[in-house]
Coordinates of C-alpha atoms in Angstrom, one line a residue:
M1 CA 24.9 4.4 -27.7
R2 CA 27.0 5.3 -24.6
A3 CA 30.8 5.1 -25.0
F4 CA 33.2 3.4 -22.6
F5 CA 36.7 4.5 -21.7
C6 CA 38.7 1.2 -21.7
R7 CA 42.1 0.1 -22.5
P8 CA 42.3 -0.5 -26.3
G9 CA 41.8 -4.2 -27.0
H10 CA 40.9 -5.1 -23.4
P11 CA 37.4 -3.7 -22.6
M12 CA 35.8 -5.0 -19.4
R13 CA 32.6 -4.3 -21.2
T14 CA 31.6 -2.6 -24.4
H15 CA 27.9 -1.9 -23.9
Y16 CA 25.2 -1.7 -21.3
C17 CA 22.8 -4.6 -21.2
G18 CA 19.7 -2.4 -21.5
L19 CA 21.0 -0.5 -24.5
I20 CA 21.8 -3.1 -27.1
D21 CA 19.6 -2.8 -30.2
E22 CA 19.2 -3.8 -33.8
S23 CA 22.0 -1.5 -34.9
L24 CA 24.5 -3.9 -33.3
I25 CA 23.2 -7.1 -35.0
G26 CA 26.2 -9.1 -36.2
Q27 CA 28.6 -7.3 -33.9
T28 CA 30.6 -8.8 -31.0
V29 CA 29.9 -7.1 -27.7
V30 CA 30.9 -7.6 -24.1
L31 CA 28.2 -7.2 -21.4
C32 CA 28.5 -7.2 -17.6
G33 CA 25.7 -7.6 -15.1
W34 CA 23.8 -9.8 -12.7
V35 CA 21.7 -12.9 -13.4
D36 CA 18.1 -11.7 -13.2
T37 CA 16.6 -15.1 -14.3
L38 CA 18.1 -18.3 -15.6
R39 CA 16.2 -20.9 -17.8
L40 CA 17.9 -24.2 -18.6
Q41 CA 16.8 -26.4 -21.4
S42 CA 18.3 -29.6 -22.8
H43 CA 20.2 -27.8 -25.7
V44 CA 20.1 -24.2 -24.7
A45 CA 20.3 -21.9 -21.7
F46 CA 18.7 -18.4 -21.4
I47 CA 20.0 -15.8 -19.0
D48 CA 18.4 -12.4 -18.4
L49 CA 21.4 -10.3 -17.7
R50 CA 20.6 -7.1 -15.9
D51 CA 22.5 -3.8 -15.3
H52 CA 21.3 -0.4 -14.3
E53 CA 20.1 0.3 -17.9
G54 CA 17.9 -2.8 -18.2
I55 CA 18.0 -6.4 -19.3
A56 CA 19.5 -8.3 -22.2
Q57 CA 18.7 -11.9 -23.1
V58 CA 21.8 -14.0 -23.3
V59 CA 21.6 -17.3 -25.2
I60 CA 24.1 -20.1 -24.5
E61 CA 23.9 -23.0 -26.9
R62 CA 25.1 -26.6 -26.1
D63 CA 27.8 -26.3 -28.8
H64 CA 29.7 -24.0 -26.5
A65 CA 30.3 -26.8 -24.1
E66 CA 32.3 -24.9 -21.5
A67 CA 29.9 -22.0 -21.3
F68 CA 26.9 -24.3 -21.3
K69 CA 28.3 -26.4 -18.5
L70 CA 29.0 -23.2 -16.5
A71 CA 25.4 -22.1 -17.0
A72 CA 24.2 -25.1 -15.1
D73 CA 26.0 -23.9 -12.0
L74 CA 25.0 -20.3 -12.2
G75 CA 22.9 -18.8 -9.4
Y76 CA 20.5 -15.9 -9.0
E77 CA 22.4 -12.5 -8.8
D78 CA 25.7 -14.0 -9.8
C79 CA 27.9 -11.2 -11.4
L80 CA 28.9 -12.1 -15.0
R81 CA 30.9 -10.9 -17.9
V82 CA 29.6 -12.2 -21.2
T83 CA 31.1 -11.9 -24.7
G84 CA 29.0 -12.8 -27.8
T85 CA 27.3 -11.7 -31.0
V86 CA 24.1 -9.7 -31.2
R87 CA 21.4 -11.3 -33.2
R88 CA 17.7 -10.8 -33.9
R89 CA 15.3 -12.6 -31.6
L90 CA 12.9 -15.1 -33.0
S91 CA 10.2 -14.2 -30.5
I92 CA 10.0 -10.5 -29.7
N93 CA 9.5 -9.4 -26.1
E94 CA 7.7 -6.1 -26.2
K95 CA 8.1 -5.5 -22.5
L96 CA 11.9 -5.0 -22.8
R97 CA 13.7 -2.2 -24.5
T98 CA 16.0 -4.8 -25.9
G99 CA 13.2 -7.2 -26.8
T100 CA 14.0 -7.4 -30.5
V101 CA 17.6 -8.7 -30.0
E102 CA 19.6 -11.2 -27.9
L103 CA 23.3 -12.0 -27.3
L104 CA 24.5 -15.4 -28.5
A105 CA 27.3 -16.1 -26.0
D106 CA 30.8 -17.2 -26.9
T107 CA 32.3 -16.9 -23.4
V108 CA 30.7 -16.5 -19.9
E109 CA 32.9 -15.5 -17.0
V110 CA 31.7 -15.5 -13.4
L111 CA 33.1 -12.3 -11.9
N112 CA 31.7 -13.0 -8.5
A113 CA 29.1 -15.6 -7.2
A114 CA 26.1 -14.5 -5.1
R115 CA 25.0 -17.0 -2.5
D116 CA 22.5 -17.0 0.4
L117 CA 20.9 -13.7 -0.4
P118 CA 18.9 -12.3 2.5
F119 CA 16.0 -11.6 0.1
A120 CA 15.1 -11.9 -3.5
L121 CA 15.3 -8.7 -5.4
H122 CA 12.0 -9.1 -7.1
E123 CA 10.3 -9.2 -3.7
Q124 CA 9.5 -6.3 -1.4
P125 CA 11.4 -7.1 1.8
N126 CA 10.5 -5.4 5.2
E127 CA 12.0 -2.0 5.9
D128 CA 14.7 -3.2 8.4
L129 CA 15.9 -5.8 6.0
R130 CA 16.1 -3.3 3.2
M131 CA 18.1 -0.8 5.4
T132 CA 20.5 -3.5 6.7
Y133 CA 21.3 -4.7 3.1
R134 CA 20.7 -1.3 1.4
Y135 CA 23.3 -2.1 -1.3
L136 CA 21.1 -5.0 -2.4
D137 CA 17.9 -3.0 -2.0
L138 CA 19.4 -0.4 -4.4
R139 CA 20.1 -3.1 -7.0
R140 CA 16.4 -3.6 -7.5
P141 CA 15.2 -2.0 -10.7
E142 CA 12.5 0.0 -8.9
M143 CA 15.0 1.5 -6.6
Q144 CA 17.4 2.2 -9.5
R145 CA 14.5 4.1 -11.2
M146 CA 13.8 6.2 -8.1
I147 CA 17.4 7.1 -7.3
R148 CA 18.0 8.0 -11.0
T149 CA 14.9 10.2 -11.0
R150 CA 16.5 12.1 -8.2
I151 CA 19.8 12.3 -10.1
R152 CA 18.0 13.7 -13.1
L153 CA 16.2 16.3 -10.9
V154 CA 19.5 17.6 -9.4
Q155 CA 21.2 17.7 -12.8
A156 CA 18.3 19.7 -14.3
L157 CA 18.3 22.1 -11.5
R158 CA 22.0 22.7 -11.8
R159 CA 21.7 23.2 -15.5
Y160 CA 18.9 25.7 -15.1
L161 CA 20.7 27.8 -12.5
D162 CA 24.1 27.7 -14.1
A163 CA 22.7 28.9 -17.4
R164 CA 21.1 31.9 -15.6
G165 CA 24.2 33.2 -13.8
F166 CA 23.7 31.7 -10.4
Q167 CA 26.9 30.8 -8.5
D168 CA 27.3 27.5 -6.8
I169 CA 29.2 28.3 -3.6
E170 CA 29.8 25.8 -0.8
T171 CA 29.3 26.9 2.8
P172 CA 30.8 25.3 5.9
I173 CA 29.7 22.0 7.4
L174 CA 31.5 22.6 10.7
T175 CA 30.0 25.8 12.0
K176 CA 28.7 27.6 15.1
A177 CA 25.9 26.2 17.3
T178 CA 23.0 28.6 17.2
P179 CA 20.0 26.5 18.2
E180 CA 16.7 28.0 17.2
G181 CA 14.0 25.5 16.4
A182 CA 15.4 22.0 16.0
R183 CA 18.4 20.8 18.0
D184 CA 21.9 20.9 16.5
Y185 CA 24.2 17.9 16.0
L186 CA 27.3 18.8 17.9
V187 CA 30.9 17.9 17.0
P188 CA 33.6 18.2 19.7
S189 CA 36.8 20.0 18.9
R190 CA 40.0 18.1 19.7
V191 CA 42.2 21.2 19.5
H192 CA 39.9 23.5 21.4
P193 CA 39.0 21.5 24.5
G194 CA 35.4 21.9 25.8
K195 CA 34.3 23.6 22.6
F196 CA 32.0 22.3 19.8
Y197 CA 31.2 22.8 16.2
A198 CA 27.6 22.3 15.0
L199 CA 26.5 20.7 11.8
P200 CA 24.3 23.2 9.9
Q201 CA 20.6 22.9 10.0
S202 CA 20.7 25.0 6.8
P203 CA 23.2 27.4 5.2
Q204 CA 20.9 30.3 6.1
L205 CA 23.3 32.7 7.7
F206 CA 26.1 32.0 5.3
K207 CA 24.0 32.6 2.2
Q208 CA 22.9 35.9 3.7
L209 CA 26.5 36.8 4.3
L210 CA 27.2 36.0 0.6
M211 CA 24.6 38.6 -0.4
M212 CA 26.4 41.1 1.8
A213 CA 29.6 40.0 0.1
G214 CA 28.2 41.0 -3.3
F215 CA 27.7 37.6 -4.9
D216 CA 24.1 38.6 -5.7
R217 CA 22.8 35.2 -6.9
Y218 CA 23.8 32.1 -5.0
Y219 CA 22.8 28.4 -5.0
Q220 CA 24.0 25.2 -3.4
I221 CA 22.8 21.6 -3.3
A222 CA 23.3 21.6 0.5
R223 CA 23.4 18.9 3.1
C224 CA 21.6 19.8 6.2
F225 CA 21.3 18.2 9.7
R226 CA 18.6 18.5 12.3
D227 CA 18.4 16.5 15.5
E228 CA 14.6 16.4 15.6
D229 CA 12.2 14.2 17.5
L230 CA 11.4 11.1 15.5
R231 CA 8.8 11.3 12.8
A232 CA 7.8 8.8 10.2
D233 CA 9.1 10.6 7.1
R234 CA 11.9 12.8 8.4
Q235 CA 15.6 12.3 8.2
P236 CA 18.4 13.6 10.5
E237 CA 20.3 14.5 7.4
F238 CA 18.7 15.7 4.2
T239 CA 19.4 17.7 1.0
Q240 CA 18.0 21.0 -0.1
L241 CA 18.4 23.3 -3.0
D242 CA 19.4 26.5 -1.3
M243 CA 19.1 29.8 -3.1
E244 CA 19.5 33.5 -2.3
F245 CA 19.0 36.7 -4.3
A246 CA 20.2 40.3 -3.6
F247 CA 18.1 43.4 -4.3
V248 CA 14.8 41.6 -4.6
E249 CA 11.2 41.6 -3.2
E250 CA 8.9 38.6 -2.8
R251 CA 7.6 38.4 -6.3
D252 CA 11.1 38.6 -7.8
V253 CA 12.1 35.4 -6.0
Q254 CA 8.7 33.7 -6.4
D255 CA 8.4 34.3 -10.1
F256 CA 11.9 33.1 -10.8
V257 CA 11.6 29.8 -8.9
E258 CA 8.1 29.1 -10.0
T259 CA 9.3 29.1 -13.6
M260 CA 12.3 27.0 -12.6
I261 CA 10.2 24.3 -10.9
R262 CA 7.6 24.3 -13.7
E263 CA 10.3 23.8 -16.4
V264 CA 12.4 21.4 -14.5
L265 CA 9.5 19.1 -13.6
K266 CA 8.4 19.2 -17.2
E267 CA 11.9 18.1 -18.3
V268 CA 12.5 15.5 -15.7
A269 CA 9.1 13.8 -15.4
G270 CA 6.8 15.3 -18.0
I271 CA 4.7 17.0 -15.3
A272 CA 2.7 20.0 -16.5
L273 CA 2.1 22.5 -13.7
D274 CA -0.3 25.5 -13.6
D275 CA 1.0 28.8 -15.1
P276 CA 0.9 30.8 -13.0
F277 CA 0.6 28.9 -9.7
P278 CA -2.5 30.0 -7.7
R279 CA -1.7 32.1 -4.6
M280 CA -3.3 32.1 -1.2
T281 CA -2.5 33.8 2.1
W282 CA -1.7 31.7 5.2
A283 CA -5.0 33.0 6.8
E284 CA -7.1 31.8 3.9
A285 CA -5.4 28.4 3.7
M286 CA -6.0 27.8 7.4
R287 CA -9.6 29.0 7.2
R288 CA -10.5 26.9 4.1
Y289 CA -8.3 23.8 4.5
G290 CA -7.0 23.7 8.1
S291 CA -3.4 23.5 6.8
D292 CA -0.6 25.8 5.7
K293 CA 0.2 23.3 3.0
P294 CA -3.3 22.4 1.6
D295 CA -3.7 19.5 -0.8
L296 CA -5.8 21.1 -3.5
R297 CA -6.5 17.8 -5.1
I298 CA -9.2 17.3 -2.5
A299 CA -12.1 19.6 -3.2
L300 CA -13.5 19.4 0.4
E301 CA -13.3 22.7 2.4
L302 CA -13.9 23.8 6.0
V303 CA -16.7 26.3 6.6
D304 CA -16.9 28.6 9.6
V305 CA -20.3 28.2 11.2
A306 CA -19.9 30.1 14.5
H307 CA -22.5 32.7 13.4
A308 CA -25.2 29.9 13.2
L309 CA -24.5 28.5 16.7
K310 CA -23.9 31.4 19.0
A311 CA -27.4 31.2 20.5
V312 CA -27.6 27.4 21.0
E313 CA -27.8 25.9 24.5
F314 CA -25.1 23.4 23.7
K315 CA -22.1 24.9 25.5
V316 CA -19.4 23.2 23.4
F317 CA -20.7 25.1 20.4
A318 CA -21.8 28.3 22.1
Q319 CA -18.7 28.9 24.1
A320 CA -16.4 28.4 21.1
A321 CA -18.7 30.6 18.9
H322 CA -18.3 33.5 21.4
D323 CA -14.6 33.0 22.1
A324 CA -12.4 35.4 20.2
N325 CA -9.7 32.6 20.2
G326 CA -12.3 29.9 19.4
R327 CA -13.6 28.4 16.2
V328 CA -16.6 26.3 15.1
A329 CA -15.9 24.7 11.8
A330 CA -17.9 22.3 9.6
L331 CA -16.8 19.9 6.9
R332 CA -19.4 18.7 4.4
V333 CA -18.6 15.3 2.8
P334 CA -20.8 14.6 -0.3
D335 CA -22.5 11.3 -0.3
G336 CA -21.1 10.5 3.2
A337 CA -24.3 9.8 5.0
G338 CA -23.8 6.1 4.5
M339 CA -20.8 6.0 6.8
S340 CA -21.2 3.4 9.5
R341 CA -21.1 4.0 13.2
K342 CA -17.7 2.2 13.3
E343 CA -16.3 4.5 10.6
L344 CA -17.5 7.5 12.6
D345 CA -16.0 6.3 15.8
T346 CA -12.7 5.7 14.0
L347 CA -12.7 9.3 12.7
A348 CA -13.5 10.6 16.2
E349 CA -10.5 8.7 17.5
Y350 CA -8.4 10.1 14.7
V351 CA -9.1 13.8 15.4
G352 CA -8.5 13.1 19.0
R353 CA -4.8 12.7 18.2
Y354 CA -4.9 16.4 17.2
G355 CA -6.4 17.5 20.5
A356 CA -10.1 17.4 19.6
K357 CA -12.3 16.3 22.4
G358 CA -15.0 14.9 20.1
L359 CA -16.4 14.9 16.6
A360 CA -20.0 15.9 16.1
W361 CA -21.8 14.9 12.9
I362 CA -25.1 15.3 11.1
K363 CA -26.3 13.0 8.4
V364 CA -28.6 14.7 5.9
D365 CA -31.5 12.7 4.4
D366 CA -33.5 15.7 3.1
P367 CA -32.5 19.2 4.0
A368 CA -35.9 20.6 2.9
K369 CA -37.5 18.7 5.9
G370 CA -35.4 20.5 8.5
R371 CA -35.1 18.6 11.7
E372 CA -37.1 15.6 10.3
G373 CA -34.6 15.3 7.5
V374 CA -31.4 14.8 9.5
T375 CA -29.9 12.1 11.7
S376 CA -27.5 13.3 14.4
P377 CA -26.7 12.9 18.1
V378 CA -26.3 16.7 18.4
A379 CA -29.4 17.8 16.5
K380 CA -31.5 17.8 19.7
F381 CA -29.2 20.6 21.1
L382 CA -29.9 22.8 18.0
D383 CA -33.0 24.9 17.6
D384 CA -34.6 24.9 14.1
A385 CA -33.1 28.3 13.2
A386 CA -29.6 27.1 14.1
L387 CA -30.0 23.8 12.3
S388 CA -31.3 25.5 9.2
A389 CA -28.5 28.1 9.2
L390 CA -26.0 25.4 9.6
L391 CA -27.3 23.4 6.7
E392 CA -27.5 26.5 4.5
A393 CA -23.9 27.6 5.4
T394 CA -22.4 24.2 4.4
G395 CA -24.6 23.7 1.3
A396 CA -25.6 20.3 2.6
C397 CA -27.6 18.1 0.2
A398 CA -29.4 14.8 0.6
G399 CA -27.0 12.0 1.2
D400 CA -24.2 14.2 2.7
I401 CA -22.7 14.2 6.1
V402 CA -21.5 17.3 7.9
F403 CA -18.8 17.1 10.6
L404 CA -18.5 19.7 13.3
G405 CA -15.5 20.7 15.4
A406 CA -15.6 23.3 18.2
G407 CA -13.0 24.6 20.6
K408 CA -9.8 26.6 20.5
W409 CA -9.0 28.0 17.1
K410 CA -5.7 26.1 16.7
T411 CA -7.0 22.7 17.9
V412 CA -10.2 22.9 15.7
T413 CA -8.3 24.1 12.6
E414 CA -5.6 21.4 12.8
S415 CA -8.0 18.6 13.7
M416 CA -10.5 19.4 11.1
G417 CA -7.8 19.9 8.5
A418 CA -6.5 16.5 9.3
L419 CA -10.0 15.1 9.1
R420 CA -10.4 16.7 5.7
L421 CA -7.3 14.9 4.4
K422 CA -8.2 11.5 5.9
V423 CA -11.8 11.5 4.6
G424 CA -10.6 12.7 1.2
R425 CA -8.1 9.9 0.9
D426 CA -10.2 7.2 2.5
R427 CA -13.2 7.9 0.2
G428 CA -11.2 8.3 -3.0
L429 CA -11.7 12.0 -3.4
V430 CA -8.1 12.8 -4.3
E431 CA -7.9 14.1 -7.9
H432 CA -5.2 12.5 -10.1
A433 CA -3.5 15.7 -10.9
W434 CA -0.6 18.1 -9.9
K435 CA -1.8 21.0 -7.8
P436 CA 0.9 23.6 -7.0
L437 CA 0.2 26.6 -4.7
W438 CA 2.0 29.6 -3.2
V439 CA 1.1 30.3 0.4
T440 CA 2.1 33.8 1.5
D441 CA 1.8 36.3 4.4
F442 CA 2.6 33.9 7.2
P443 CA 2.3 35.1 10.8
M444 CA 5.6 36.5 12.0
F445 CA 5.4 34.8 15.4
E446 CA 3.6 32.0 17.2
Y447 CA 3.2 32.2 21.0
D448 CA 4.6 29.2 22.8
E449 CA 2.4 28.6 25.9
A450 CA 4.9 26.2 27.5
E451 CA 7.9 28.6 27.1
R452 CA 5.7 31.7 27.5
R453 CA 7.3 33.5 24.7
F454 CA 7.1 34.1 20.9
V455 CA 8.8 31.8 18.5
A456 CA 9.5 32.5 14.9
L457 CA 7.1 30.7 12.5
H458 CA 9.8 30.5 9.8
H459 CA 13.1 31.6 11.3
P460 CA 14.3 34.7 13.2
F461 CA 15.9 36.2 10.1
T462 CA 12.6 36.6 8.2
A463 CA 11.5 40.2 7.7
P464 CA 8.2 41.5 8.9
K465 CA 5.7 43.2 6.6
V466 CA 5.9 46.4 8.6
D467 CA 9.2 48.4 8.5
D468 CA 8.6 50.3 11.7
I469 CA 10.0 48.7 14.9
D470 CA 7.6 50.4 17.2
E471 CA 4.6 49.2 15.2
L472 CA 6.1 45.7 15.2
N473 CA 6.5 45.7 19.0
A474 CA 2.9 47.0 19.4
N475 CA 1.4 44.4 17.2
A476 CA 3.7 41.4 17.5
A477 CA 0.9 38.9 18.1
I478 CA -0.7 39.7 14.8
A479 CA 2.4 40.7 12.8
V480 CA 2.7 39.3 9.3
S481 CA 6.0 38.2 7.8
R482 CA 7.4 38.4 4.3
G483 CA 7.6 34.6 4.2
Y484 CA 6.3 32.3 1.5
D485 CA 6.0 28.6 0.9
M486 CA 5.6 26.6 -2.3
V487 CA 3.2 23.7 -1.9
L488 CA 2.7 20.7 -4.3
N489 CA -0.1 18.2 -3.7
G490 CA -0.2 18.9 0.0
N491 CA 3.6 18.9 0.5
E492 CA 5.7 21.9 1.3
I493 CA 8.4 21.6 -1.2
G494 CA 10.0 25.0 -0.7
G495 CA 10.1 27.7 1.9
G496 CA 11.6 31.1 1.9
S497 CA 11.3 34.8 2.8
I498 CA 12.7 38.2 2.4
R499 CA 15.3 38.6 5.1
I500 CA 15.9 41.3 7.6
H501 CA 18.7 43.5 6.2
R502 CA 18.9 46.2 8.9
P503 CA 20.7 45.5 12.3
E504 CA 18.1 47.5 14.3
M505 CA 15.2 45.4 13.0
Q506 CA 17.1 42.2 13.6
R507 CA 17.8 43.2 17.2
A508 CA 14.2 44.1 17.7
V509 CA 13.1 40.6 16.4
F510 CA 15.6 38.9 18.6
E511 CA 14.1 40.8 21.6
L512 CA 10.6 39.7 20.7
L513 CA 11.8 36.1 20.6
G514 CA 13.3 36.4 24.1
I515 CA 16.9 36.6 22.8
G516 CA 18.4 39.4 24.8
A517 CA 21.3 41.7 23.7
E518 CA 24.0 39.6 25.4
E519 CA 22.7 36.3 24.0
A520 CA 22.2 37.8 20.5
E521 CA 25.8 39.0 20.5
Q522 CA 27.0 35.6 21.7
K523 CA 25.1 33.6 19.1
F524 CA 24.7 36.0 16.2
G525 CA 27.2 38.8 16.7
F526 CA 28.9 38.1 13.4
L527 CA 25.6 38.6 11.6
L528 CA 24.7 41.8 13.4
K529 CA 28.1 43.2 12.6
A530 CA 27.8 42.3 8.9
L531 CA 24.4 43.9 8.7
K532 CA 26.0 47.3 9.7
F533 CA 28.2 47.4 6.6
G534 CA 25.7 48.2 3.8
A535 CA 23.8 44.9 3.7
P536 CA 21.5 44.9 0.6
P537 CA 17.8 43.9 0.7
H538 CA 17.8 40.2 0.0
G539 CA 15.7 37.1 0.1
G540 CA 15.7 33.5 -0.9
I541 CA 14.2 30.1 -0.7
A542 CA 15.2 26.4 -0.1
F543 CA 13.6 23.4 -1.8
G544 CA 13.5 19.9 -0.3
I545 CA 15.3 17.8 -2.9
D546 CA 14.2 14.6 -1.1
R547 CA 10.6 15.5 -1.1
I548 CA 10.4 16.7 -4.7
A549 CA 12.2 13.6 -5.9
A550 CA 9.8 11.4 -3.9
L551 CA 6.8 13.1 -5.4
I552 CA 7.9 12.8 -9.0
A553 CA 9.1 9.2 -8.5
G554 CA 5.7 8.3 -7.1
T555 CA 6.7 7.1 -3.7
E556 CA 5.3 8.1 -0.3
S557 CA 8.7 7.8 1.5
I558 CA 11.7 10.1 1.0
R559 CA 13.8 7.1 2.1
D560 CA 13.2 5.6 -1.3
V561 CA 15.0 8.4 -3.1
I562 CA 17.9 8.7 -0.6
A563 CA 20.7 6.3 -1.4
F564 CA 21.6 5.5 2.3
P565 CA 18.9 6.9 4.6
K566 CA 18.4 6.4 8.3
T567 CA 15.5 4.5 9.8
T568 CA 12.6 6.3 11.5
S569 CA 14.6 5.9 14.8
A570 CA 17.6 7.7 13.2
Q571 CA 19.8 4.6 12.9
D572 CA 21.9 3.3 10.0
L573 CA 21.3 -0.5 10.3
M574 CA 23.8 -1.2 7.5
T575 CA 26.8 0.4 9.3
D576 CA 25.4 0.1 12.8
A577 CA 25.5 3.9 13.4
P578 CA 25.4 5.5 15.8
S579 CA 27.7 3.3 17.8
P580 CA 29.9 3.6 20.9
V581 CA 33.3 5.3 20.7
G582 CA 36.4 4.0 22.5
A583 CA 37.7 5.5 25.7
A584 CA 40.9 6.7 24.1
Q585 CA 39.2 8.6 21.4
L586 CA 36.8 10.2 23.9
K587 CA 39.7 11.2 26.0
E588 CA 41.4 12.8 23.0
L589 CA 38.3 14.8 22.4
H590 CA 37.9 15.8 26.1
V591 CA 34.5 14.2 26.2
A592 CA 33.1 12.1 29.0
V593 CA 30.0 9.9 28.5
T594 CA 27.5 9.5 31.4
A595 CA 25.2 6.6 31.7
A596 CA 21.9 7.0 29.8
P597 CA 18.9 7.5 32.1
E598 CA 16.8 4.3 32.4

């Protein structure tokens, strides 16, 4: 039983509602909570009193005239303090943890009445209403469960790391603007007119500096801020477990954190993960699943079929098959031949969102009959040899459907990967299991056609596999990094890398990213200077606390495990933020606001 720290003789409450049990029978206790339900009868009143630990049944008998009279005026979610005696229930409620006992009330005090609630807590209000009255939304038992799941996760992670010599070190929130990737949130400086701090997108550079300072093993439950374009399940501020290790290589980091995640998820949620986690290179993940965070619960895989279609007259297939930067990929869906034309049109529209210009398909009635055994609008463009090779490559069986995507490698890979997920989910092909995975050997760079330059696939401080600068410069387009991601059920829950620890290599990477010497000195001069003073080899990883908590709590939205999240439009409806600032405060900050473009 949990203890309370109260003034002797004057406890506000002595026990939590959800924790009273048979050991307290005959004892006087004081409970505080909210009216979950109220049932009035002629000679007795029943109140289900709720706090964050659960529900206790309170019984008010007519003999206690004052309390019984008060019960008649109680309302849903009124905040009460009840004193009474614990007794055994005549009718056991097996659905409640407290279902064998009840509280016979002596006194009932209304601490605060609740009137005109915007929604009933046992309902599921719409998202805007939930965000506007978030404090009421959080009072709901389901939200209490999810937030407390997150709390237990963070507590377990801290215990694990503290017990193994990791040092919890805070890094600055007001720091230097070094935009690379997402946009920074900027904070104007009052005492340095015209200059700005930035809120950190991550503690990346500071944790590297801590390794250079000799702290060796660092962690932090860090708040991070990114001014990203709006997405359905992203937040402008989020929380990550940030970690860094000195004198390590990839497997040192990976093996440690894999064990940590396995043990913590077992402790917090009873989840048993593979030991060891399977491993896959980025190239294999993209080839087989069309994603760098594949959901292994779906058994469907992409198959490259360019070899079967190089000689066909259909240009969409032939051109992609001969293009060094092209791809022709197939996805076989078992027992999918019964899909309607409407379903197929919907899937074609869906892959179009990922840049695909169409979606070809072949329904297989009997593969042994060749052309006579399939139904497809593209079969007429394929000769018998090509059709036979295609069916053989995909392993198509009677009753299957084979989808085909052709075009540029990136477009085909992403669109067919998205198709794999949608079909798998829509057709109930997602295994009820926990499937972790390490994805390794990411490309060092990705070429941005719009900006006509390389961009870092992870971040510009990730070390390349090659240690020779000339070799890196000569093969930048195909260079592989020492980056790695941990994936769970199709979600990237952690990402990290071995870092660059030599200033010459860091400057070379900046140059390849289009960051010249002057710009590098302006943005990252402090890092380049620190790398000159005996910086050790080091690496690390960061885990998304919000995403992991959402997964183990069983919710699709990370907003359910964040106490006060923003909406998908980056607004706080409860406090009405962001909001205008007065002219006097803007003047003090030396900031002028121009009219927003219409």
